Amino acid sequence: MNTPITLLDKALALAEEEMTLLQGGDVDGAHLHAAQRIALTEQAWTLRTQAAPADPTDPARLTMLQEKLLQLQAMQHRLTAEARRLHASIKAELLRSRKEGARHAAYGRALRPATAGIPNSRFCSKRS
């Protein structure tokens, strides 16, 4: 049977893998790890009183749970910071791409007036 401590240890390991995936830019993989981490944390939370029915308020056990939860909280802050950094870099890349597209469009507009008097067809119209 999984205890809350082992479940939180697994959640911490998943959080480390999630950080590695985020740093590598694999947002989809990180999302899957985050969902698994949330499920493990919720399962640990529901098992916190069932794991030691003799004394669910044992101070040593509660201290260990608190330490694991604080580690998860710190890891969540690191994950959030990394996700924000990744978001900012993607935003900067999109902005750079948009500016480059506008620059290319400006080159296209600059060339159009020079060819405005030339008909689109390679054949001359007999009516003109």
Protein backbone atom coordinates (compact mmCIF):
# COMPACT_ATOMS: atom_id res chain seq x y z
CA MET A 1 0.00 0.00 0.00
CA ASN A 2 1.28 3.45 -0.87
CA THR A 3 1.79 5.80 2.02
CA PRO A 4 1.38 9.55 1.68
CA ILE A 5 5.16 9.97 2.08
CA THR A 6 5.97 7.59 -0.80
CA LEU A 7 3.30 9.21 -2.98
CA LEU A 8 4.76 12.65 -2.29
CA ASP A 9 8.24 11.30 -3.08
CA LYS A 10 6.91 10.06 -6.42
CA ALA A 11 5.30 13.46 -7.01
CA LEU A 12 8.64 15.17 -6.31
CA ALA A 13 10.40 12.85 -8.76
CA LEU A 14 7.76 13.66 -11.39
CA ALA A 15 8.24 17.36 -10.69
CA GLU A 16 11.99 17.01 -11.34
CA GLU A 17 11.27 15.24 -14.64
CA GLU A 18 8.73 17.94 -15.47
CA MET A 19 11.39 20.61 -14.88
CA THR A 20 13.77 18.79 -17.22
CA LEU A 21 11.07 18.60 -19.89
CA LEU A 22 10.22 22.29 -19.50
CA GLN A 23 13.88 23.26 -19.78
CA GLY A 24 14.04 21.20 -22.97
CA GLY A 25 10.94 22.93 -24.35
CA ASP A 26 8.69 19.83 -24.26
CA VAL A 27 5.52 21.50 -23.01
CA ASP A 28 3.25 18.55 -23.83
CA GLY A 29 5.38 16.09 -21.86
CA ALA A 30 5.56 18.53 -18.96
CA HIS A 31 1.79 18.84 -19.03
CA LEU A 32 1.38 15.07 -18.73
CA HIS A 33 3.84 14.95 -15.82
CA ALA A 34 1.99 17.80 -14.12
CA ALA A 35 -1.31 15.92 -14.36
CA GLN A 36 0.27 12.80 -12.87
CA ARG A 37 1.90 14.87 -10.12
CA ILE A 38 -1.43 16.47 -9.22
CA ALA A 39 -3.10 13.05 -9.06
CA LEU A 40 -0.37 11.70 -6.77
CA THR A 41 -0.57 14.73 -4.50
CA GLU A 42 -4.35 14.45 -4.23
CA GLN A 43 -4.07 10.74 -3.49
CA ALA A 44 -1.48 11.43 -0.78
CA TRP A 45 -3.76 14.07 0.71
CA THR A 46 -6.71 11.68 0.92
CA LEU A 47 -4.51 8.94 2.44
CA ARG A 48 -2.94 11.18 5.08
CA THR A 49 -5.32 10.00 7.83
CA GLN A 50 -5.80 6.44 6.56
CA ALA A 51 -2.14 5.43 6.36
CA ALA A 52 -1.59 5.27 10.12
CA PRO A 53 -4.98 4.60 11.67
CA ALA A 54 -3.44 4.05 15.13
CA ASP A 55 -2.36 7.68 15.44
CA PRO A 56 -3.05 9.96 12.45
CA THR A 57 -1.77 12.95 14.45
CA ASP A 58 1.72 11.52 15.11
CA PRO A 59 3.98 14.63 15.20
CA ALA A 60 6.91 12.92 13.45
CA ARG A 61 4.68 11.73 10.62
CA LEU A 62 3.01 15.12 10.28
CA THR A 63 6.42 16.82 10.22
CA MET A 64 7.55 14.52 7.39
CA LEU A 65 4.36 15.25 5.46
CA GLN A 66 4.85 18.96 6.01
CA GLU A 67 8.46 18.79 4.77
CA LYS A 68 7.42 16.92 1.63
CA LEU A 69 4.61 19.38 0.96
CA LEU A 70 7.00 22.31 1.43
CA GLN A 71 9.42 20.67 -1.01
CA LEU A 72 6.58 20.29 -3.50
CA GLN A 73 5.62 23.92 -2.97
CA ALA A 74 9.19 25.09 -3.63
CA MET A 75 9.35 22.89 -6.72
CA GLN A 76 6.05 24.34 -7.93
CA HIS A 77 7.53 27.83 -7.63
CA ARG A 78 10.55 26.73 -9.67
CA LEU A 79 8.29 25.11 -12.29
CA THR A 80 6.18 28.25 -12.52
CA ALA A 81 9.27 30.42 -12.96
CA GLU A 82 10.59 28.12 -15.70
CA ALA A 83 7.21 28.10 -17.46
CA ARG A 84 7.12 31.90 -17.37
CA ARG A 85 10.65 32.06 -18.77
CA LEU A 86 9.64 29.69 -21.58
CA HIS A 87 6.50 31.74 -22.24
CA ALA A 88 8.56 34.94 -22.46
CA SER A 89 11.03 33.38 -24.89
CA ILE A 90 8.20 32.09 -27.12
CA LYS A 91 6.56 35.51 -27.01
CA ALA A 92 9.83 37.19 -28.02
CA GLU A 93 10.29 34.70 -30.87
CA LEU A 94 6.75 35.35 -32.14
CA LEU A 95 7.31 39.10 -31.97
CA ARG A 96 10.57 38.75 -33.90
CA SER A 97 8.81 36.59 -36.49
CA ARG A 98 5.98 39.12 -36.82
CA LYS A 99 8.47 41.96 -37.36
CA GLU A 100 10.30 39.93 -39.97
CA GLY A 101 7.01 39.21 -41.76
CA ALA A 102 6.17 42.92 -41.73
CA ARG A 103 9.62 43.68 -43.15
CA HIS A 104 9.11 41.18 -45.98
CA ALA A 105 5.66 42.62 -46.69
CA ALA A 106 7.18 46.10 -46.89
CA TYR A 107 9.67 44.86 -49.50
CA GLY A 108 6.75 43.46 -51.48
CA ARG A 109 4.84 46.74 -51.29
CA ALA A 110 7.94 48.65 -52.36
CA LEU A 111 8.20 46.58 -55.54
CA ARG A 112 4.54 46.86 -56.59
CA PRO A 113 4.48 50.54 -57.67
CA ALA A 114 7.31 49.94 -60.14
CA THR A 115 5.25 47.28 -61.92
CA ALA A 116 1.88 49.07 -61.70
CA GLY A 117 1.87 50.19 -65.36
CA ILE A 118 2.85 46.80 -66.76
CA PRO A 119 -0.11 44.55 -67.58
CA ASN A 120 -0.39 41.29 -65.69
CA SER A 121 -0.50 39.28 -68.92
CA ARG A 122 2.48 38.76 -71.15
CA PHE A 123 0.24 39.44 -74.16
CA CYS A 124 -0.71 42.94 -75.27
CA SER A 125 -4.34 43.86 -75.60
CA LYS A 126 -5.41 44.78 -79.16
CA ARG A 127 -8.00 47.18 -77.80
CA SER A 128 -5.60 49.54 -76.14
